[in-house]
Amino acid sequence: MKKTLLALTAVAAMTGSASAADLGARPYAKAPMPAPVANWTGFYVFGGGGGGLSNADQQIVDTVSGTPLTITQRQGGSGWFGTVGAGYDWQFSGTWVAGVFGDAQFGSIRSTIQDPTFDITGNQKLETSWAAGVRLGWLVAPNVLSYVNGGYSGAHFGRTNFTTLGGTPVGVHLNGYDRHGWFIGGGVENSLNIFGITSPGWFMKTEYRSAFYNAKTEAIRFDGTDVPTINSVRANSWNQTISTSLVYRFNWTGPVVAKY
């Protein structure tokens, strides 16, 4: 009996060793790679263009007393512009980005000015404007930033020459002037590393902006002498723009993935 048990034990041991040898070494499983994280902190510059709408609440007032001579009427227009600017962003809490920026616009966004007491009209052009502000964004993807912005803005409106409703010059004009106000807007900025194209540091952003400028009174003046007439125009201004710009980020590192 004892010999039988010893024989069975030896057979079991040999069978277990053979099975273990047949299994071989356990395969090595590589740890999963972490999700890519992009670094948005740093300076950038941009340039582009777009189109805009201009609206103004206007009324004619007495030049001396400021007494309203007409009801307030809303006039409008449209046009195009180019833009250039620069800024700096800070990335924090992983997916949030805050920054400061400044930009300038130049172009031709036209609007209508009318004096119904004399049946005259003219086209006023928003020639240049500038803005300085802040923005706050959230990374919907490592290379895509959705943001809102706001701040202070100034604009220069060019000289307006008045004509009759039929287009005949009447010898009076409105001098160019500056206005100041504030703006609010938002947009999306994304990397151009798409469709298999590698372009480190290059981005594109599309932005909507509303700028509101304070009301100002300007006298209608005679051509040549620049003497004011008895009528003045009092108006505010509200401009809406949509632009697309090419952005270059100087220290863009792109998505960073840990190596093993």
PDB file of C-alpha atoms in Angstrom:
ATOM      1  CA  MET A   1       0.000   0.000   0.000  1.00  0.00           C
ATOM      2  CA  LYS A   2       2.779   2.339   0.948  1.00  0.00           C
ATOM      3  CA  LYS A   3       4.525   1.630  -2.337  1.00  0.00           C
ATOM      4  CA  THR A   4       1.326   2.351  -4.262  1.00  0.00           C
ATOM      5  CA  LEU A   5       0.862   5.788  -2.581  1.00  0.00           C
ATOM      6  CA  LEU A   6       4.484   6.754  -3.274  1.00  0.00           C
ATOM      7  CA  ALA A   7       4.063   5.808  -6.931  1.00  0.00           C
ATOM      8  CA  LEU A   8       0.861   7.899  -7.291  1.00  0.00           C
ATOM      9  CA  THR A   9       2.529  10.918  -5.620  1.00  0.00           C
ATOM     10  CA  ALA A  10       5.510  10.732  -8.006  1.00  0.00           C
ATOM     11  CA  VAL A  11       3.194  10.557 -11.058  1.00  0.00           C
ATOM     12  CA  ALA A  12       1.174  13.612  -9.813  1.00  0.00           C
ATOM     13  CA  ALA A  13       4.345  15.656  -9.274  1.00  0.00           C
ATOM     14  CA  MET A  14       5.643  14.846 -12.728  1.00  0.00           C
ATOM     15  CA  THR A  15       2.290  15.708 -14.344  1.00  0.00           C
ATOM     16  CA  GLY A  16       2.126  19.121 -12.554  1.00  0.00           C
ATOM     17  CA  SER A  17       5.667  20.007 -13.645  1.00  0.00           C
ATOM     18  CA  ALA A  18       4.894  19.166 -17.250  1.00  0.00           C
ATOM     19  CA  SER A  19       1.704  21.256 -17.220  1.00  0.00           C
ATOM     20  CA  ALA A  20       3.562  24.273 -15.786  1.00  0.00           C
ATOM     21  CA  ALA A  21       6.256  23.934 -18.434  1.00  0.00           C
ATOM     22  CA  ASP A  22       3.622  23.768 -21.171  1.00  0.00           C
ATOM     23  CA  LEU A  23       1.998  27.037 -19.995  1.00  0.00           C
ATOM     24  CA  GLY A  24       5.221  28.992 -20.475  1.00  0.00           C
ATOM     25  CA  ALA A  25       5.927  32.531 -19.118  1.00  0.00           C
ATOM     26  CA  ARG A  26       2.983  34.898 -18.440  1.00  0.00           C
ATOM     27  CA  PRO A  27       2.742  37.565 -21.168  1.00  0.00           C
ATOM     28  CA  TYR A  28       3.701  41.207 -20.170  1.00  0.00           C
ATOM     29  CA  ALA A  29       0.785  43.639 -20.276  1.00  0.00           C
ATOM     30  CA  LYS A  30       1.789  47.278 -21.055  1.00  0.00           C
ATOM     31  CA  ALA A  31       0.106  49.918 -18.923  1.00  0.00           C
ATOM     32  CA  PRO A  32      -2.459  52.051 -20.804  1.00  0.00           C
ATOM     33  CA  MET A  33      -1.123  55.402 -21.994  1.00  0.00           C
ATOM     34  CA  PRO A  34      -2.568  58.500 -20.313  1.00  0.00           C
ATOM     35  CA  ALA A  35      -4.830  60.859 -22.251  1.00  0.00           C
ATOM     36  CA  PRO A  36      -2.907  63.602 -24.095  1.00  0.00           C
ATOM     37  CA  VAL A  37      -2.731  67.012 -22.372  1.00  0.00           C
ATOM     38  CA  ALA A  38      -1.943  70.193 -24.356  1.00  0.00           C
ATOM     39  CA  ASN A  39      -0.224  73.279 -22.948  1.00  0.00           C
ATOM     40  CA  TRP A  40      -2.031  76.526 -23.877  1.00  0.00           C
ATOM     41  CA  THR A  41       0.074  78.824 -21.674  1.00  0.00           C
ATOM     42  CA  GLY A  42       2.058  81.407 -23.655  1.00  0.00           C
ATOM     43  CA  PHE A  43       2.074  84.321 -26.112  1.00  0.00           C
ATOM     44  CA  TYR A  44       0.310  84.368 -29.478  1.00  0.00           C
ATOM     45  CA  VAL A  45      -0.337  86.691 -32.433  1.00  0.00           C
ATOM     46  CA  PHE A  46      -3.152  86.625 -34.988  1.00  0.00           C
ATOM     47  CA  GLY A  47      -4.504  88.261 -38.124  1.00  0.00           C
ATOM     48  CA  GLY A  48      -7.640  87.843 -40.203  1.00  0.00           C
ATOM     49  CA  GLY A  49     -10.821  89.520 -41.363  1.00  0.00           C
ATOM     50  CA  GLY A  50     -14.573  89.378 -41.474  1.00  0.00           C
ATOM     51  CA  GLY A  51     -17.825  91.251 -41.895  1.00  0.00           C
ATOM     52  CA  GLY A  52     -19.978  93.419 -39.662  1.00  0.00           C
ATOM     53  CA  LEU A  53     -23.256  95.211 -39.115  1.00  0.00           C
ATOM     54  CA  SER A  54     -23.588  98.741 -37.743  1.00  0.00           C
ATOM     55  CA  ASN A  55     -26.661 100.149 -36.000  1.00  0.00           C
ATOM     56  CA  ALA A  56     -27.195 103.568 -34.406  1.00  0.00           C
ATOM     57  CA  ASP A  57     -30.044 105.317 -32.571  1.00  0.00           C
ATOM     58  CA  GLN A  58     -30.008 108.849 -34.024  1.00  0.00           C
ATOM     59  CA  GLN A  59     -31.865 112.089 -33.534  1.00  0.00           C
ATOM     60  CA  ILE A  60     -31.404 115.664 -34.719  1.00  0.00           C
ATOM     61  CA  VAL A  61     -30.986 118.258 -31.961  1.00  0.00           C
ATOM     62  CA  ASP A  62     -30.591 122.030 -31.865  1.00  0.00           C
ATOM     63  CA  THR A  63     -26.871 122.879 -31.973  1.00  0.00           C
ATOM     64  CA  VAL A  64     -27.131 125.629 -29.343  1.00  0.00           C
ATOM     65  CA  SER A  65     -29.680 124.322 -26.851  1.00  0.00           C
ATOM     66  CA  GLY A  66     -29.536 120.568 -27.473  1.00  0.00           C
ATOM     67  CA  THR A  67     -33.345 120.470 -27.795  1.00  0.00           C
ATOM     68  CA  PRO A  68     -34.490 117.397 -29.787  1.00  0.00           C
ATOM     69  CA  LEU A  69     -35.888 118.325 -33.211  1.00  0.00           C
ATOM     70  CA  THR A  70     -36.802 114.796 -34.318  1.00  0.00           C
ATOM     71  CA  ILE A  71     -37.723 111.489 -32.768  1.00  0.00           C
ATOM     72  CA  THR A  72     -34.997 108.884 -32.250  1.00  0.00           C
ATOM     73  CA  GLN A  73     -34.604 106.643 -35.303  1.00  0.00           C
ATOM     74  CA  ARG A  74     -32.489 103.522 -35.776  1.00  0.00           C
ATOM     75  CA  GLN A  75     -30.217 103.555 -38.821  1.00  0.00           C
ATOM     76  CA  GLY A  76     -27.960 100.755 -39.994  1.00  0.00           C
ATOM     77  CA  GLY A  77     -25.434  99.462 -42.466  1.00  0.00           C
ATOM     78  CA  SER A  78     -22.822  96.780 -43.118  1.00  0.00           C
ATOM     79  CA  GLY A  79     -19.308  96.212 -44.436  1.00  0.00           C
ATOM     80  CA  TRP A  80     -16.002  94.365 -44.042  1.00  0.00           C
ATOM     81  CA  PHE A  81     -12.830  94.726 -41.977  1.00  0.00           C
ATOM     82  CA  GLY A  82      -9.391  93.265 -41.276  1.00  0.00           C
ATOM     83  CA  THR A  83      -7.925  92.601 -37.857  1.00  0.00           C
ATOM     84  CA  VAL A  84      -4.540  92.024 -36.173  1.00  0.00           C
ATOM     85  CA  GLY A  85      -3.734  91.399 -32.504  1.00  0.00           C
ATOM     86  CA  ALA A  86      -1.759  89.630 -29.814  1.00  0.00           C
ATOM     87  CA  GLY A  87      -2.337  88.099 -26.392  1.00  0.00           C
ATOM     88  CA  TYR A  88      -1.208  85.806 -23.590  1.00  0.00           C
ATOM     89  CA  ASP A  89      -3.010  82.791 -22.113  1.00  0.00           C
ATOM     90  CA  TRP A  90      -2.691  80.861 -18.848  1.00  0.00           C
ATOM     91  CA  GLN A  91      -3.951  77.282 -18.558  1.00  0.00           C
ATOM     92  CA  PHE A  92      -5.163  76.213 -15.132  1.00  0.00           C
ATOM     93  CA  SER A  93      -7.130  73.371 -13.519  1.00  0.00           C
ATOM     94  CA  GLY A  94      -6.383  71.158 -16.481  1.00  0.00           C
ATOM     95  CA  THR A  95      -9.089  72.260 -18.919  1.00  0.00           C
ATOM     96  CA  TRP A  96      -9.532  76.004 -18.214  1.00  0.00           C
ATOM     97  CA  VAL A  97      -7.722  78.820 -20.032  1.00  0.00           C
ATOM     98  CA  ALA A  98      -7.723  82.540 -19.101  1.00  0.00           C
ATOM     99  CA  GLY A  99      -5.969  85.313 -20.979  1.00  0.00           C
ATOM    100  CA  VAL A 100      -5.515  88.975 -21.883  1.00  0.00           C
ATOM    101  CA  PHE A 101      -5.368  90.369 -25.418  1.00  0.00           C
ATOM    102  CA  GLY A 102      -5.488  93.466 -27.580  1.00  0.00           C
ATOM    103  CA  ASP A 103      -6.444  93.911 -31.236  1.00  0.00           C
ATOM    104  CA  ALA A 104      -7.149  96.496 -33.907  1.00  0.00           C
ATOM    105  CA  GLN A 105      -9.600  96.532 -36.811  1.00  0.00           C
ATOM    106  CA  PHE A 106      -9.506  98.495 -40.061  1.00  0.00           C
ATOM    107  CA  GLY A 107     -11.873  98.561 -42.990  1.00  0.00           C
ATOM    108  CA  SER A 108     -15.195  99.927 -44.136  1.00  0.00           C
ATOM    109  CA  ILE A 109     -18.366  99.293 -42.157  1.00  0.00           C
ATOM    110  CA  ARG A 110     -20.823 101.928 -43.389  1.00  0.00           C
ATOM    111  CA  SER A 111     -24.042 103.231 -41.861  1.00  0.00           C
ATOM    112  CA  THR A 112     -26.604 105.879 -42.763  1.00  0.00           C
ATOM    113  CA  ILE A 113     -27.046 109.323 -41.169  1.00  0.00           C
ATOM    114  CA  GLN A 114     -30.142 111.384 -41.997  1.00  0.00           C
ATOM    115  CA  ASP A 115     -31.494 114.839 -41.127  1.00  0.00           C
ATOM    116  CA  PRO A 116     -35.208 114.671 -41.974  1.00  0.00           C
ATOM    117  CA  THR A 117     -35.722 118.379 -41.162  1.00  0.00           C
ATOM    118  CA  PHE A 118     -33.713 119.265 -44.306  1.00  0.00           C
ATOM    119  CA  ASP A 119     -34.257 115.968 -46.203  1.00  0.00           C
ATOM    120  CA  ILE A 120     -30.533 115.229 -46.407  1.00  0.00           C
ATOM    121  CA  THR A 121     -28.638 111.996 -45.947  1.00  0.00           C
ATOM    122  CA  GLY A 122     -25.075 110.688 -45.805  1.00  0.00           C
ATOM    123  CA  ASN A 123     -22.962 107.551 -45.342  1.00  0.00           C
ATOM    124  CA  GLN A 124     -20.716 107.314 -42.295  1.00  0.00           C
ATOM    125  CA  LYS A 125     -17.814 104.843 -42.271  1.00  0.00           C
ATOM    126  CA  LEU A 126     -16.335 103.050 -39.273  1.00  0.00           C
ATOM    127  CA  GLU A 127     -12.694 103.277 -40.374  1.00  0.00           C
ATOM    128  CA  THR A 128     -10.721 101.871 -37.446  1.00  0.00           C
ATOM    129  CA  SER A 129     -11.362 100.420 -34.006  1.00  0.00           C
ATOM    130  CA  TRP A 130      -9.408  98.745 -31.242  1.00  0.00           C
ATOM    131  CA  ALA A 131     -10.124  96.573 -28.226  1.00  0.00           C
ATOM    132  CA  ALA A 132      -8.359  95.427 -25.061  1.00  0.00           C
ATOM    133  CA  GLY A 133      -9.874  92.748 -22.898  1.00  0.00           C
ATOM    134  CA  VAL A 134      -9.849  89.377 -21.185  1.00  0.00           C
ATOM    135  CA  ARG A 135     -11.127  85.963 -22.163  1.00  0.00           C
ATOM    136  CA  LEU A 136     -12.047  82.756 -20.371  1.00  0.00           C
ATOM    137  CA  GLY A 137     -12.236  79.420 -22.128  1.00  0.00           C
ATOM    138  CA  TRP A 138     -12.773  75.708 -21.616  1.00  0.00           C
ATOM    139  CA  LEU A 139     -10.977  72.971 -23.536  1.00  0.00           C
ATOM    140  CA  VAL A 140     -13.616  70.831 -25.198  1.00  0.00           C
ATOM    141  CA  ALA A 141     -10.681  68.795 -26.577  1.00  0.00           C
ATOM    142  CA  PRO A 142      -6.904  69.097 -26.017  1.00  0.00           C
ATOM    143  CA  ASN A 143      -6.567  71.170 -29.226  1.00  0.00           C
ATOM    144  CA  VAL A 144      -9.947  72.974 -29.186  1.00  0.00           C
ATOM    145  CA  LEU A 145     -10.798  75.975 -26.983  1.00  0.00           C
ATOM    146  CA  SER A 146     -14.300  77.420 -26.601  1.00  0.00           C
ATOM    147  CA  TYR A 147     -14.270  80.887 -24.991  1.00  0.00           C
ATOM    148  CA  VAL A 148     -16.060  84.116 -24.083  1.00  0.00           C
ATOM    149  CA  ASN A 149     -14.416  87.530 -23.932  1.00  0.00           C
ATOM    150  CA  GLY A 150     -15.085  91.167 -23.080  1.00  0.00           C
ATOM    151  CA  GLY A 151     -13.430  94.502 -22.397  1.00  0.00           C
ATOM    152  CA  TYR A 152     -12.936  98.127 -23.499  1.00  0.00           C
ATOM    153  CA  SER A 153     -13.099  99.380 -27.072  1.00  0.00           C
ATOM    154  CA  GLY A 154     -12.621 102.555 -29.093  1.00  0.00           C
ATOM    155  CA  ALA A 155     -13.591 103.470 -32.661  1.00  0.00           C
ATOM    156  CA  HIS A 156     -12.988 106.209 -35.219  1.00  0.00           C
ATOM    157  CA  PHE A 157     -15.813 107.230 -37.546  1.00  0.00           C
ATOM    158  CA  GLY A 158     -14.849 109.107 -40.714  1.00  0.00           C
ATOM    159  CA  ARG A 159     -16.222 112.305 -42.232  1.00  0.00           C
ATOM    160  CA  THR A 160     -19.778 112.208 -43.619  1.00  0.00           C
ATOM    161  CA  ASN A 161     -20.747 114.321 -46.638  1.00  0.00           C
ATOM    162  CA  PHE A 162     -24.466 115.041 -46.938  1.00  0.00           C
ATOM    163  CA  THR A 163     -26.524 114.975 -50.118  1.00  0.00           C
ATOM    164  CA  THR A 164     -30.173 115.305 -51.040  1.00  0.00           C
ATOM    165  CA  LEU A 165     -32.190 112.100 -51.175  1.00  0.00           C
ATOM    166  CA  GLY A 166     -31.477 112.151 -54.915  1.00  0.00           C
ATOM    167  CA  GLY A 167     -27.696 112.266 -54.379  1.00  0.00           C
ATOM    168  CA  THR A 168     -26.954 115.960 -55.018  1.00  0.00           C
ATOM    169  CA  PRO A 169     -24.285 117.460 -52.667  1.00  0.00           C
ATOM    170  CA  VAL A 170     -25.694 120.151 -50.372  1.00  0.00           C
ATOM    171  CA  GLY A 171     -22.463 121.668 -49.027  1.00  0.00           C
ATOM    172  CA  VAL A 172     -22.601 120.406 -45.438  1.00  0.00           C
ATOM    173  CA  HIS A 173     -20.796 117.603 -43.637  1.00  0.00           C
ATOM    174  CA  LEU A 174     -20.189 115.879 -40.310  1.00  0.00           C
ATOM    175  CA  ASN A 175     -16.558 115.786 -39.171  1.00  0.00           C
ATOM    176  CA  GLY A 176     -14.928 112.510 -38.196  1.00  0.00           C
ATOM    177  CA  TYR A 177     -14.839 111.697 -34.485  1.00  0.00           C
ATOM    178  CA  ASP A 178     -13.886 109.040 -31.913  1.00  0.00           C
ATOM    179  CA  ARG A 179     -16.124 107.060 -29.582  1.00  0.00           C
ATOM    180  CA  HIS A 180     -15.418 104.715 -26.692  1.00  0.00           C
ATOM    181  CA  GLY A 181     -17.362 101.895 -25.114  1.00  0.00           C
ATOM    182  CA  TRP A 182     -17.235  98.197 -24.296  1.00  0.00           C
ATOM    183  CA  PHE A 183     -17.587  94.860 -26.038  1.00  0.00           C
ATOM    184  CA  ILE A 184     -18.575  91.257 -25.350  1.00  0.00           C
ATOM    185  CA  GLY A 185     -18.191  88.183 -27.511  1.00  0.00           C
ATOM    186  CA  GLY A 186     -17.031  84.606 -27.841  1.00  0.00           C
ATOM    187  CA  GLY A 187     -15.682  82.024 -30.213  1.00  0.00           C
ATOM    188  CA  VAL A 188     -13.802  78.806 -30.876  1.00  0.00           C
ATOM    189  CA  GLU A 189     -10.065  78.330 -31.453  1.00  0.00           C
ATOM    190  CA  ASN A 190      -8.651  75.069 -32.789  1.00  0.00           C
ATOM    191  CA  SER A 191      -5.324  73.622 -33.898  1.00  0.00           C
ATOM    192  CA  LEU A 192      -4.673  73.203 -37.625  1.00  0.00           C
ATOM    193  CA  ASN A 193      -3.197  69.738 -37.050  1.00  0.00           C
ATOM    194  CA  ILE A 194      -6.057  68.116 -38.957  1.00  0.00           C
ATOM    195  CA  PHE A 195      -6.527  65.767 -41.904  1.00  0.00           C
ATOM    196  CA  GLY A 196      -3.033  64.375 -41.389  1.00  0.00           C
ATOM    197  CA  ILE A 197      -1.394  67.817 -41.778  1.00  0.00           C
ATOM    198  CA  THR A 198       1.195  68.758 -39.150  1.00  0.00           C
ATOM    199  CA  SER A 199       1.405  72.493 -38.402  1.00  0.00           C
ATOM    200  CA  PRO A 200       2.842  73.010 -34.886  1.00  0.00           C
ATOM    201  CA  GLY A 201       1.784  76.277 -33.298  1.00  0.00           C
ATOM    202  CA  TRP A 202      -0.742  77.239 -35.977  1.00  0.00           C
ATOM    203  CA  PHE A 203      -4.389  77.686 -35.015  1.00  0.00           C
ATOM    204  CA  MET A 204      -7.573  79.150 -36.434  1.00  0.00           C
ATOM    205  CA  LYS A 205     -10.210  81.036 -34.466  1.00  0.00           C
ATOM    206  CA  THR A 206     -13.697  82.229 -35.382  1.00  0.00           C
ATOM    207  CA  GLU A 207     -15.247  84.906 -33.162  1.00  0.00           C
ATOM    208  CA  TYR A 208     -18.470  86.883 -32.774  1.00  0.00           C
ATOM    209  CA  ARG A 209     -18.308  90.297 -31.095  1.00  0.00           C
ATOM    210  CA  SER A 210     -20.767  93.049 -30.103  1.00  0.00           C
ATOM    211  CA  ALA A 211     -19.335  96.518 -29.404  1.00  0.00           C
ATOM    212  CA  PHE A 212     -21.401  99.294 -27.826  1.00  0.00           C
ATOM    213  CA  TYR A 213     -20.220 102.932 -28.125  1.00  0.00           C
ATOM    214  CA  ASN A 214     -21.490 105.865 -26.085  1.00  0.00           C
ATOM    215  CA  ALA A 215     -23.813 108.519 -27.509  1.00  0.00           C
ATOM    216  CA  LYS A 216     -22.162 111.654 -28.854  1.00  0.00           C
ATOM    217  CA  THR A 217     -23.407 114.939 -30.331  1.00  0.00           C
ATOM    218  CA  GLU A 218     -21.693 116.342 -33.445  1.00  0.00           C
ATOM    219  CA  ALA A 219     -22.647 119.520 -35.305  1.00  0.00           C
ATOM    220  CA  ILE A 220     -23.463 119.429 -39.005  1.00  0.00           C
ATOM    221  CA  ARG A 221     -21.010 121.953 -40.572  1.00  0.00           C
ATOM    222  CA  PHE A 222     -20.715 123.980 -43.757  1.00  0.00           C
ATOM    223  CA  ASP A 223     -18.115 122.814 -46.255  1.00  0.00           C
ATOM    224  CA  GLY A 224     -15.086 125.076 -46.589  1.00  0.00           C
ATOM    225  CA  THR A 225     -15.598 127.213 -43.482  1.00  0.00           C
ATOM    226  CA  ASP A 226     -16.390 124.326 -41.066  1.00  0.00           C
ATOM    227  CA  VAL A 227     -18.876 126.665 -39.350  1.00  0.00           C
ATOM    228  CA  PRO A 228     -21.601 124.709 -37.499  1.00  0.00           C
ATOM    229  CA  THR A 229     -25.173 124.791 -38.770  1.00  0.00           C
ATOM    230  CA  ILE A 230     -28.216 125.087 -36.509  1.00  0.00           C
ATOM    231  CA  ASN A 231     -28.611 121.278 -36.463  1.00  0.00           C
ATOM    232  CA  SER A 232     -26.522 118.566 -34.811  1.00  0.00           C
ATOM    233  CA  VAL A 233     -26.658 114.772 -34.856  1.00  0.00           C
ATOM    234  CA  ARG A 234     -26.786 112.862 -31.578  1.00  0.00           C
ATOM    235  CA  ALA A 235     -26.253 109.102 -31.878  1.00  0.00           C
ATOM    236  CA  ASN A 236     -24.874 106.012 -30.194  1.00  0.00           C
ATOM    237  CA  SER A 237     -23.462 103.036 -32.080  1.00  0.00           C
ATOM    238  CA  TRP A 238     -23.774  99.242 -31.838  1.00  0.00           C
ATOM    239  CA  ASN A 239     -21.540  97.129 -34.071  1.00  0.00           C
ATOM    240  CA  GLN A 240     -21.683  93.367 -34.530  1.00  0.00           C
ATOM    241  CA  THR A 241     -18.858  91.498 -36.248  1.00  0.00           C
ATOM    242  CA  ILE A 242     -17.868  87.953 -37.174  1.00  0.00           C
ATOM    243  CA  SER A 243     -14.221  87.274 -37.974  1.00  0.00           C
ATOM    244  CA  THR A 244     -11.900  84.388 -38.770  1.00  0.00           C
ATOM    245  CA  SER A 245      -8.197  84.685 -37.911  1.00  0.00           C
ATOM    246  CA  LEU A 246      -5.021  82.673 -38.280  1.00  0.00           C
ATOM    247  CA  VAL A 247      -3.245  82.330 -34.901  1.00  0.00           C
ATOM    248  CA  TYR A 248       0.370  81.468 -34.152  1.00  0.00           C
ATOM    249  CA  ARG A 249       1.346  80.303 -30.637  1.00  0.00           C
ATOM    250  CA  PHE A 250       5.047  80.792 -29.933  1.00  0.00           C
ATOM    251  CA  ASN A 251       5.558  78.092 -27.287  1.00  0.00           C
ATOM    252  CA  TRP A 252       2.918  75.589 -28.351  1.00  0.00           C
ATOM    253  CA  THR A 253       3.995  72.098 -27.304  1.00  0.00           C
ATOM    254  CA  GLY A 254       0.915  70.267 -28.491  1.00  0.00           C
ATOM    255  CA  PRO A 255      -0.485  67.216 -26.734  1.00  0.00           C
ATOM    256  CA  VAL A 256       2.170  65.766 -24.427  1.00  0.00           C
ATOM    257  CA  VAL A 257       2.099  61.997 -23.804  1.00  0.00           C
ATOM    258  CA  ALA A 258       4.213  60.286 -21.165  1.00  0.00           C
ATOM    259  CA  LYS A 259       6.764  57.778 -22.542  1.00  0.00           C
ATOM    260  CA  TYR A 260       7.607  54.421 -21.000  1.00  0.00           C
TER     261      TYR A 260
END
